[in-house]
GROMACS .gro file of C-alpha atoms in nm:
model
  358
    1MET     CA    1   0.000   0.000   0.000
    2ASN     CA    2   0.114   0.354  -0.056
    3ARG     CA    3   0.015   0.713  -0.015
    4GLU     CA    4  -0.217   0.693  -0.314
    5THR     CA    5  -0.445   0.457  -0.125
    6ALA     CA    6  -0.786   0.607  -0.052
    7ILE     CA    7  -1.101   0.509   0.130
    8PRO     CA    8  -1.368   0.321  -0.065
    9LYS     CA    9  -1.591   0.548  -0.269
   10ILE     CA   10  -1.959   0.554  -0.183
   11ARG     CA   11  -2.181   0.498  -0.484
   12ALA     CA   12  -2.454   0.740  -0.386
   13SER     CA   13  -2.714   0.611  -0.629
   14ARG     CA   14  -2.667   0.247  -0.533
   15SER     CA   15  -2.653   0.315  -0.158
   16SER     CA   16  -2.959   0.541  -0.176
   17ALA     CA   17  -3.154   0.277  -0.369
   18LEU     CA   18  -3.065   0.008  -0.115
   19VAL     CA   19  -3.154   0.236   0.177
   20LEU     CA   20  -3.491   0.310   0.020
   21LEU     CA   21  -3.544  -0.063  -0.041
   22GLY     CA   22  -3.471  -0.144   0.324
   23VAL     CA   23  -3.692   0.139   0.451
   24GLY     CA   24  -3.968   0.023   0.218
   25ILE     CA   25  -3.944  -0.333   0.354
   26TYR     CA   26  -3.982  -0.211   0.711
   27ILE     CA   27  -4.264   0.031   0.632
   28ALA     CA   28  -4.451  -0.256   0.468
   29TYR     CA   29  -4.395  -0.459   0.784
   30LEU     CA   30  -4.521  -0.172   1.001
   31ARG     CA   31  -4.829  -0.136   0.783
   32HIS     CA   32  -4.893  -0.505   0.843
   33LEU     CA   33  -4.865  -0.447   1.219
   34GLY     CA   34  -5.065  -0.123   1.212
   35LEU     CA   35  -4.895   0.212   1.162
   36GLY     CA   36  -5.150   0.394   1.376
   37GLU     CA   37  -5.092   0.172   1.677
   38VAL     CA   38  -4.714   0.204   1.646
   39ALA     CA   39  -4.749   0.583   1.626
   40GLU     CA   40  -4.960   0.577   1.944
   41SER     CA   41  -4.681   0.388   2.122
   42LEU     CA   42  -4.438   0.664   2.025
   43GLU     CA   43  -4.658   0.943   2.159
   44GLY     CA   44  -4.546   0.897   2.520
   45LEU     CA   45  -4.179   0.937   2.432
   46SER     CA   46  -3.959   1.074   2.712
   47LEU     CA   47  -3.700   1.309   2.562
   48ALA     CA   48  -3.481   1.277   2.872
   49ALA     CA   49  -3.453   0.900   2.834
   50LEU     CA   50  -3.398   0.935   2.459
   51SER     CA   51  -3.118   1.183   2.530
   52ALA     CA   52  -2.965   0.926   2.764
   53ALA     CA   53  -2.973   0.672   2.480
   54LEU     CA   54  -2.795   0.917   2.249
   55ALA     CA   55  -2.532   0.984   2.517
   56LEU     CA   56  -2.479   0.611   2.573
   57SER     CA   57  -2.423   0.555   2.201
   58LEU     CA   58  -2.151   0.822   2.203
   59LEU     CA   59  -2.004   0.668   2.519
   60MET     CA   60  -1.984   0.337   2.333
   61VAL     CA   61  -1.784   0.503   2.055
   62GLY     CA   62  -1.557   0.665   2.312
   63PHE     CA   63  -1.483   0.341   2.495
   64ASN     CA   64  -1.411   0.157   2.170
   65ALA     CA   65  -1.183   0.439   2.059
   66LEU     CA   66  -0.994   0.405   2.390
   67SER     CA   67  -0.963   0.030   2.332
   68TRP     CA   68  -0.828   0.092   1.982
   69ARG     CA   69  -0.590   0.364   2.107
   70ARG     CA   70  -0.429   0.116   2.346
   71MET     CA   71  -0.337  -0.105   2.051
   72ALA     CA   72  -0.223   0.189   1.840
   73GLU     CA   73   0.004   0.313   2.120
   74GLU     CA   74   0.189  -0.020   2.122
   75LEU     CA   75   0.276   0.039   1.755
   76ASP     CA   76   0.380   0.403   1.809
   77LEU     CA   77   0.084   0.539   1.615
   78SER     CA   78   0.034   0.886   1.752
   79ALA     CA   79  -0.329   0.978   1.681
   80SER     CA   80  -0.505   1.155   1.968
   81PHE     CA   81  -0.820   1.026   2.136
   82GLY     CA   82  -1.020   1.296   1.956
   83ASP     CA   83  -0.885   1.181   1.620
   84LEU     CA   84  -0.959   0.816   1.696
   85PHE     CA   85  -1.308   0.907   1.815
   86MET     CA   86  -1.385   1.079   1.483
   87ILE     CA   87  -1.219   0.803   1.282
   88TYR     CA   88  -1.430   0.543   1.463
   89LEU     CA   89  -1.744   0.743   1.386
   90SER     CA   90  -1.642   0.768   1.021
   91SER     CA   91  -1.606   0.389   1.008
   92ILE     CA   92  -1.966   0.353   1.128
   93PHE     CA   93  -2.072   0.583   0.845
   94ALA     CA   94  -1.876   0.375   0.591
   95ASN     CA   95  -2.020   0.049   0.724
   96ASN     CA   96  -2.375   0.175   0.691
   97LEU     CA   97  -2.340   0.340   0.350
   98ILE     CA   98  -2.124   0.081   0.173
   99PRO     CA   99  -2.302  -0.255   0.198
  100THR     CA  100  -1.995  -0.483   0.211
  101GLY     CA  101  -2.017  -0.608   0.566
  102SER     CA  102  -1.800  -0.414   0.807
  103PHE     CA  103  -1.485  -0.419   0.594
  104SER     CA  104  -1.558  -0.075   0.449
  105GLY     CA  105  -1.539   0.067   0.800
  106GLU     CA  106  -1.211  -0.112   0.877
  107THR     CA  107  -1.064   0.015   0.550
  108ALA     CA  108  -1.165   0.369   0.644
  109ARG     CA  109  -1.015   0.331   0.990
  110THR     CA  110  -0.685   0.206   0.846
  111TYR     CA  111  -0.668   0.484   0.590
  112PHE     CA  112  -0.742   0.769   0.829
  113LEU     CA  113  -0.512   0.641   1.103
  114ALA     CA  114  -0.223   0.587   0.862
  115ARG     CA  115  -0.263   0.936   0.716
  116ILE     CA  116  -0.331   1.127   1.038
  117GLY     CA  117  -0.129   0.950   1.306
  118GLY     CA  118   0.079   0.686   1.133
  119GLY     CA  119   0.306   0.864   0.888
  120GLY     CA  120   0.171   0.651   0.604
  121ARG     CA  121   0.242   0.323   0.790
  122TYR     CA  122  -0.057   0.132   0.655
  123ASP     CA  123   0.066  -0.206   0.779
  124ALA     CA  124   0.091  -0.090   1.141
  125ALA     CA  125  -0.240   0.097   1.114
  126LEU     CA  126  -0.410  -0.213   0.975
  127ALA     CA  127  -0.261  -0.427   1.253
  128SER     CA  128  -0.402  -0.193   1.518
  129VAL     CA  129  -0.743  -0.208   1.351
  130ALA     CA  130  -0.733  -0.589   1.321
  131ALA     CA  131  -0.629  -0.630   1.684
  132SER     CA  132  -0.900  -0.386   1.792
  133ARG     CA  133  -1.156  -0.577   1.588
  134ILE     CA  134  -1.061  -0.907   1.752
  135ILE     CA  135  -1.071  -0.759   2.103
  136THR     CA  136  -1.405  -0.579   2.063
  137ALA     CA  137  -1.557  -0.896   1.916
  138VAL     CA  138  -1.503  -1.087   2.241
  139PRO     CA  139  -1.786  -0.931   2.448
  140PHE     CA  140  -2.015  -0.928   2.143
  141ILE     CA  141  -1.974  -1.301   2.081
  142LEU     CA  142  -2.004  -1.394   2.448
  143GLY     CA  143  -2.316  -1.178   2.480
  144MET     CA  144  -2.463  -1.334   2.167
  145VAL     CA  145  -2.407  -1.690   2.292
  146LEU     CA  146  -2.566  -1.613   2.630
  147GLY     CA  147  -2.850  -1.426   2.460
  148ILE     CA  148  -2.930  -1.713   2.225
  149GLY     CA  149  -2.922  -1.951   2.522
  150TYR     CA  150  -3.189  -1.734   2.686
  151ILE     CA  151  -3.395  -1.702   2.368
  152THR     CA  152  -3.410  -2.078   2.307
  153ARG     CA  153  -3.601  -2.114   2.635
  154LEU     CA  154  -3.882  -1.893   2.504
  155HIS     CA  155  -4.161  -2.081   2.331
  156ALA     CA  156  -4.296  -1.763   2.171
  157VAL     CA  157  -3.992  -1.707   1.945
  158PRO     CA  158  -4.087  -1.761   1.577
  159GLY     CA  159  -3.907  -2.051   1.413
  160TRP     CA  160  -3.760  -1.831   1.141
  161ALA     CA  161  -3.616  -1.592   1.402
  162LEU     CA  162  -3.461  -1.877   1.601
  163THR     CA  163  -3.311  -2.022   1.285
  164ALA     CA  164  -3.169  -1.681   1.192
  165CYS     CA  165  -3.014  -1.648   1.539
  166PHE     CA  166  -2.846  -1.988   1.528
  167GLY     CA  167  -2.724  -1.929   1.173
  168MET     CA  168  -2.583  -1.593   1.279
  169MET     CA  169  -2.405  -1.750   1.576
  170VAL     CA  170  -2.242  -2.019   1.364
  171PHE     CA  171  -2.139  -1.768   1.098
  172SER     CA  172  -2.001  -1.514   1.348
  173VAL     CA  173  -1.798  -1.764   1.550
  174SER     CA  174  -1.663  -1.934   1.236
  175ALA     CA  175  -1.572  -1.603   1.074
  176GLY     CA  176  -1.408  -1.487   1.397
  177PHE     CA  177  -1.184  -1.794   1.423
  178ALA     CA  178  -1.097  -1.770   1.053
  179PHE     CA  179  -1.009  -1.401   1.088
  180VAL     CA  180  -0.782  -1.464   1.389
  181GLY     CA  181  -0.614  -1.753   1.208
  182ILE     CA  182  -0.544  -1.543   0.899
  183CYS     CA  183  -0.411  -1.252   1.104
  184PHE     CA  184  -0.144  -1.468   1.271
  185GLU     CA  185  -0.043  -1.698   0.985
  186GLU     CA  186   0.162  -1.521   0.719
  187ARG     CA  187   0.107  -1.780   0.444
  188TRP     CA  188  -0.270  -1.750   0.481
  189MET     CA  189  -0.241  -1.373   0.503
  190GLN     CA  190  -0.030  -1.354   0.186
  191ARG     CA  191  -0.280  -1.572  -0.001
  192THR     CA  192  -0.571  -1.365   0.127
  193ALA     CA  193  -0.396  -1.043   0.028
  194ALA     CA  194  -0.316  -1.179  -0.318
  195ALA     CA  195  -0.679  -1.278  -0.368
  196ALA     CA  196  -0.796  -0.937  -0.245
  197VAL     CA  197  -0.577  -0.729  -0.477
  198GLY     CA  198  -0.817  -0.756  -0.771
  199PRO     CA  199  -1.130  -0.655  -0.577
  200LEU     CA  200  -0.936  -0.374  -0.405
  201GLU     CA  201  -0.823  -0.239  -0.742
  202ARG     CA  202  -1.185  -0.227  -0.852
  203ILE     CA  203  -1.291  -0.055  -0.528
  204PHE     CA  204  -1.012   0.205  -0.538
  205ARG     CA  205  -1.009   0.225  -0.918
  206ARG     CA  206  -0.632   0.212  -0.942
  207GLU     CA  207  -0.360  -0.047  -0.990
  208LEU     CA  208  -0.183  -0.175  -0.678
  209ASP     CA  209   0.184  -0.277  -0.668
  210ARG     CA  210   0.192  -0.650  -0.582
  211GLU     CA  211   0.543  -0.633  -0.432
  212VAL     CA  212   0.447  -0.341  -0.210
  213CYS     CA  213   0.136  -0.530  -0.097
  214SER     CA  214   0.347  -0.836  -0.012
  215GLY     CA  215   0.585  -0.620   0.191
  216ALA     CA  216   0.291  -0.460   0.367
  217VAL     CA  217   0.165  -0.805   0.468
  218SER     CA  218   0.504  -0.889   0.620
  219GLY     CA  219   0.500  -0.561   0.813
  220PHE     CA  220   0.145  -0.632   0.925
  221MET     CA  221   0.248  -0.975   1.057
  222GLN     CA  222   0.539  -0.826   1.253
  223SER     CA  223   0.302  -0.576   1.412
  224MET     CA  224   0.046  -0.845   1.501
  225ILE     CA  225   0.315  -1.065   1.660
  226LEU     CA  226   0.434  -0.766   1.863
  227LEU     CA  227   0.080  -0.694   1.983
  228ARG     CA  228   0.023  -1.057   2.075
  229GLU     CA  229   0.308  -1.031   2.324
  230ARG     CA  230   0.164  -0.719   2.493
  231ARG     CA  231  -0.064  -0.902   2.738
  232GLY     CA  232  -0.114  -0.604   2.967
  233ALA     CA  233  -0.216  -0.380   2.677
  234ILE     CA  234  -0.456  -0.648   2.550
  235LEU     CA  235  -0.626  -0.679   2.888
  236GLU     CA  236  -0.661  -0.301   2.914
  237ALA     CA  237  -0.804  -0.280   2.563
  238LEU     CA  238  -1.044  -0.563   2.645
  239ALA     CA  239  -1.165  -0.377   2.956
  240TRP     CA  240  -1.244  -0.069   2.745
  241ALA     CA  241  -1.416  -0.291   2.485
  242ILE     CA  242  -1.636  -0.448   2.753
  243ALA     CA  243  -1.728  -0.100   2.876
  244GLY     CA  244  -1.821  -0.009   2.518
  245TRP     CA  245  -2.038  -0.318   2.485
  246ILE     CA  246  -2.216  -0.244   2.813
  247SER     CA  247  -2.284   0.113   2.694
  248LEU     CA  248  -2.425  -0.025   2.371
  249VAL     CA  249  -2.667  -0.270   2.532
  250MET     CA  250  -2.779  -0.002   2.777
  251VAL     CA  251  -2.907   0.195   2.477
  252ALA     CA  252  -3.187  -0.063   2.457
  253LEU     CA  253  -3.271  -0.016   2.826
  254ALA     CA  254  -3.285   0.362   2.776
  255ALA     CA  255  -3.508   0.319   2.470
  256PHE     CA  256  -3.756   0.106   2.667
  257ALA     CA  257  -3.747   0.360   2.951
  258SER     CA  258  -3.817   0.643   2.705
  259LEU     CA  259  -4.152   0.479   2.620
  260GLY     CA  260  -4.230   0.367   2.974
  261VAL     CA  261  -4.244   0.001   2.865
  262GLU     CA  262  -4.177  -0.236   3.156
  263VAL     CA  263  -4.000  -0.563   3.080
  264SER     CA  264  -3.727  -0.767   3.245
  265PRO     CA  265  -3.387  -0.595   3.196
  266LEU     CA  266  -3.229  -0.941   3.164
  267ALA     CA  267  -3.463  -1.029   2.878
  268ILE     CA  268  -3.388  -0.698   2.702
  269LEU     CA  269  -3.013  -0.745   2.735
  270ALA     CA  270  -3.033  -1.106   2.614
  271VAL     CA  271  -3.231  -1.020   2.301
  272TYR     CA  272  -3.037  -0.706   2.219
  273SER     CA  273  -2.704  -0.887   2.261
  274VAL     CA  274  -2.814  -1.108   1.974
  275VAL     CA  275  -2.949  -0.830   1.755
  276ILE     CA  276  -2.643  -0.605   1.777
  277VAL     CA  277  -2.432  -0.885   1.630
  278PHE     CA  278  -2.690  -0.950   1.358
  279GLN     CA  279  -2.671  -0.588   1.238
  280THR     CA  280  -2.294  -0.618   1.177
  281LEU     CA  281  -2.333  -0.905   0.928
  282PRO     CA  282  -2.309  -0.853   0.549
  283LEU     CA  283  -2.683  -0.861   0.480
  284GLY     CA  284  -2.668  -0.682   0.143
  285LEU     CA  285  -2.859  -0.378   0.267
  286PRO     CA  286  -2.677  -0.080   0.426
  287GLY     CA  287  -2.688  -0.128   0.802
  288GLY     CA  288  -2.920  -0.424   0.747
  289ILE     CA  289  -3.206  -0.175   0.711
  290GLY     CA  290  -3.543  -0.349   0.713
  291LEU     CA  291  -3.413  -0.695   0.802
  292VAL     CA  292  -3.263  -0.598   1.140
  293GLU     CA  293  -3.575  -0.404   1.239
  294ILE     CA  294  -3.804  -0.697   1.164
  295LEU     CA  295  -3.590  -0.942   1.362
  296MET     CA  296  -3.554  -0.701   1.654
  297THR     CA  297  -3.928  -0.638   1.667
  298ALA     CA  298  -4.005  -1.011   1.654
  299LEU     CA  299  -3.759  -1.096   1.933
  300PHE     CA  300  -3.876  -0.814   2.161
  301SER     CA  301  -4.231  -0.934   2.107
  302ALA     CA  302  -4.120  -1.287   2.201
  303ILE     CA  303  -4.007  -1.171   2.547
  304GLY     CA  304  -4.352  -1.031   2.622
  305VAL     CA  305  -4.339  -0.678   2.479
  306PRO     CA  306  -4.665  -0.584   2.300
  307ILE     CA  307  -4.593  -0.595   1.929
  308HIS     CA  308  -4.664  -0.225   1.866
  309ASP     CA  309  -4.443  -0.123   2.159
  310ALA     CA  310  -4.174  -0.359   2.030
  311ALA     CA  311  -4.189  -0.188   1.690
  312ALA     CA  312  -4.176   0.157   1.851
  313VAL     CA  313  -3.873   0.065   2.065
  314THR     CA  314  -3.702  -0.081   1.759
  315ILE     CA  315  -3.752   0.247   1.571
  316LEU     CA  316  -3.595   0.442   1.859
  317ILE     CA  317  -3.299   0.207   1.893
  318ARG     CA  318  -3.224   0.219   1.521
  319LEU     CA  319  -3.265   0.596   1.521
  320VAL     CA  320  -2.990   0.615   1.783
  321GLN     CA  321  -2.762   0.331   1.674
  322LEU     CA  322  -2.791   0.370   1.298
  323TRP     CA  323  -2.907   0.710   1.184
  324PHE     CA  324  -2.763   0.928   1.463
  325LEU     CA  325  -2.418   0.769   1.456
  326ALA     CA  326  -2.414   0.749   1.075
  327LEU     CA  327  -2.491   1.122   1.056
  328LEU     CA  328  -2.210   1.208   1.298
  329GLY     CA  329  -1.985   0.964   1.114
  330GLY     CA  330  -2.052   1.133   0.783
  331LEU     CA  331  -1.964   1.473   0.929
  332SER     CA  332  -1.650   1.325   1.086
  333ALA     CA  333  -1.543   1.164   0.758
  334PHE     CA  334  -1.593   1.494   0.574
  335HIS     CA  335  -1.384   1.677   0.835
  336LEU     CA  336  -1.104   1.418   0.824
  337ILE     CA  337  -1.089   1.417   0.444
  338ARG     CA  338  -1.071   1.798   0.434
  339ARG     CA  339  -0.799   1.792   0.699
  340ILE     CA  340  -0.592   1.542   0.501
  341GLU     CA  341  -0.639   1.741   0.179
  342ARG     CA  342  -0.521   2.058   0.353
  343GLY     CA  343  -0.229   1.913   0.547
  344GLY     CA  344  -0.123   1.599   0.359
  345GLU     CA  345   0.037   1.305   0.537
  346GLU     CA  346   0.195   1.325   0.878
  347PRO     CA  347   0.572   1.277   0.871
  348ALA     CA  348   0.687   0.918   0.922
  349PRO     CA  349   0.788   0.820   1.275
  350PRO     CA  350   1.161   0.814   1.354
  351ALA     CA  351   1.362   0.500   1.298
  352GLY     CA  352   1.365   0.255   1.586
  353SER     CA  353   0.997   0.278   1.673
  354ARG     CA  354   0.829  -0.038   1.794
  355GLY     CA  355   0.575  -0.075   1.514
  356ALA     CA  356   0.676  -0.219   1.180
  357GLY     CA  357   0.625   0.022   0.897
  358ILE     CA  358   0.680   0.052   0.524
   0.00000   0.00000   0.00000
């Protein structure tokens, strides 16, 4: 990789069409449930509780940025917390507008970190992102497994929803193990990188130097091996990641409180722990719009929430977790791009730093 690398371009027409498709799917579902009844459930909205949900979503971003910063520090990447906070927000925007799973967001994170705090060291920046991704996945996967264990005890869960949950669990765990294996095995990583060059060239619309990419993979592996040995840093990053996960699941509690809907907090946390993993999967639609809302509504209904209240809570949660953060992420991405265009790359770190660079 080199300084000509850029973040993936958003195809506005395609993304807009997919967003409209997803919104249309959910509106059709709400019409089936009864739009009037759902609107009535939203009438008693508490703005104070909704504000708490918005604050918790930002707190989640902050904790995850702190977790990521701990990994970046071990590789001598010098971005500030404020920079990492905005970069993390921009990755949420990329994830939700470019329907390619969450890899668009990780590409954006790597690009911005390398340009702003890494002196163009894309291999070290990518290693910090990969390590952060592995660490933050731990509480998500554990929460999902416990949540599915709780859901399977409920007889009211629709068969299709239960099947989707089990399929998601198998996919997530398998993909997680495969990702970790690739990140720490250079032969697999080199093969993966070689296979990815073609698609990356189409995304970035430019030719990539194969030898430079191979060298970047070697630098990435050195950085990952270094991070693997930093047990104290990993535990600290994991603690921040757990705090971020707790903040995220508390958004659901705040959303229920904003409508005055009473239901077991344990049941809410169990269901939402499953849903927040589901919305990170490559579902084809930006942010899983339409599909995630239907599953969330069905699962909340299964734990005893009246269906119209379940739909109303789902709307609030997605307003906070999808639209609010995507809006802030878009503004952050615009600011970061303008900053890079004005100032160019940061100078490379001095020789002898701990992180491998190219």
